[in-house]
Short mmCIF file of C-alpha atoms in Angstrom, two decimals:
data_model
loop_
_atom_site.label_atom_id
_atom_site.label_comp_id
_atom_site.label_asym_id
_atom_site.label_seq_id
_atom_site.Cartn_x
_atom_site.Cartn_y
_atom_site.Cartn_z
CA MET A 1 0.00 0.00 0.00
CA THR A 2 1.25 3.45 -0.81
CA ASP A 3 0.98 6.38 1.51
CA PRO A 4 -0.49 9.49 -0.19
CA ASN A 5 1.53 11.74 2.13
CA ALA A 6 4.82 10.19 0.94
CA ASP A 7 4.15 11.31 -2.63
CA ASN A 8 3.34 14.79 -1.41
CA GLY A 9 6.64 14.86 0.52
CA ARG A 10 8.61 13.87 -2.57
CA ARG A 11 6.88 16.55 -4.60
CA GLY A 12 7.80 19.14 -1.96
CA ALA A 13 11.41 17.97 -1.89
CA ILE A 14 11.71 18.16 -5.68
CA LEU A 15 10.12 21.59 -5.70
CA GLY A 16 12.54 22.76 -3.00
CA LEU A 17 15.49 21.40 -4.96
CA LEU A 18 14.28 23.15 -8.10
CA ILE A 19 13.89 26.46 -6.27
CA ALA A 20 17.38 26.10 -4.76
CA ALA A 21 18.84 25.43 -8.23
CA VAL A 22 17.15 28.53 -9.66
CA ILE A 23 18.44 30.68 -6.79
CA LEU A 24 21.94 29.27 -7.26
CA ALA A 25 21.90 29.96 -11.00
CA PHE A 26 20.67 33.51 -10.41
CA GLY A 27 23.37 34.08 -7.79
CA LEU A 28 26.12 32.86 -10.13
CA TRP A 29 24.83 35.06 -12.96
CA LEU A 30 24.65 38.06 -10.61
CA ALA A 31 28.17 37.47 -9.28
CA HIS A 32 29.56 37.23 -12.83
CA ASP A 33 27.75 40.40 -13.91
CA LEU A 34 28.88 42.36 -10.84
CA THR A 35 32.49 41.19 -11.34
CA ALA A 36 32.46 42.39 -14.94
CA ALA A 37 31.00 45.75 -13.92
CA SER A 38 33.61 46.11 -11.17
CA LYS A 39 36.46 45.41 -13.59
CA LEU A 40 35.08 48.00 -16.02
CA GLN A 41 34.77 50.59 -13.25
CA ASP A 42 38.31 49.88 -12.05
CA CYS A 43 39.59 50.39 -15.58
CA LEU A 44 37.69 53.65 -16.01
CA MET A 45 38.76 54.97 -12.59
CA SER A 46 42.40 54.39 -13.51
CA GLY A 47 41.97 56.91 -16.32
CA ARG A 48 42.11 54.55 -19.28
CA THR A 49 39.87 55.11 -22.27
CA ASN A 50 40.12 51.71 -23.96
CA CYS A 51 38.27 49.61 -21.37
CA ASN A 52 35.88 47.83 -23.73
CA VAL A 53 36.49 44.14 -24.24
CA ILE A 54 37.60 43.47 -27.80
CA GLU A 55 36.51 40.07 -29.10
CA PRO A 56 38.49 38.62 -31.99
CA ALA A 57 36.73 38.17 -35.32
CA ARG A 58 35.86 34.61 -36.27
#
């Protein structure tokens, strides 16, 4: 016999894991974005004018 509350507990655990993964992904994206902005500000504050990232042509 299966317990209906056990299925509800699994669903809650999976939902919690999914929410934690979304928060982690958002935190990593935010940290990367803030690091890039900080590097750009450091470059500009040092008086340089060529702070844009130049990507090579493919």
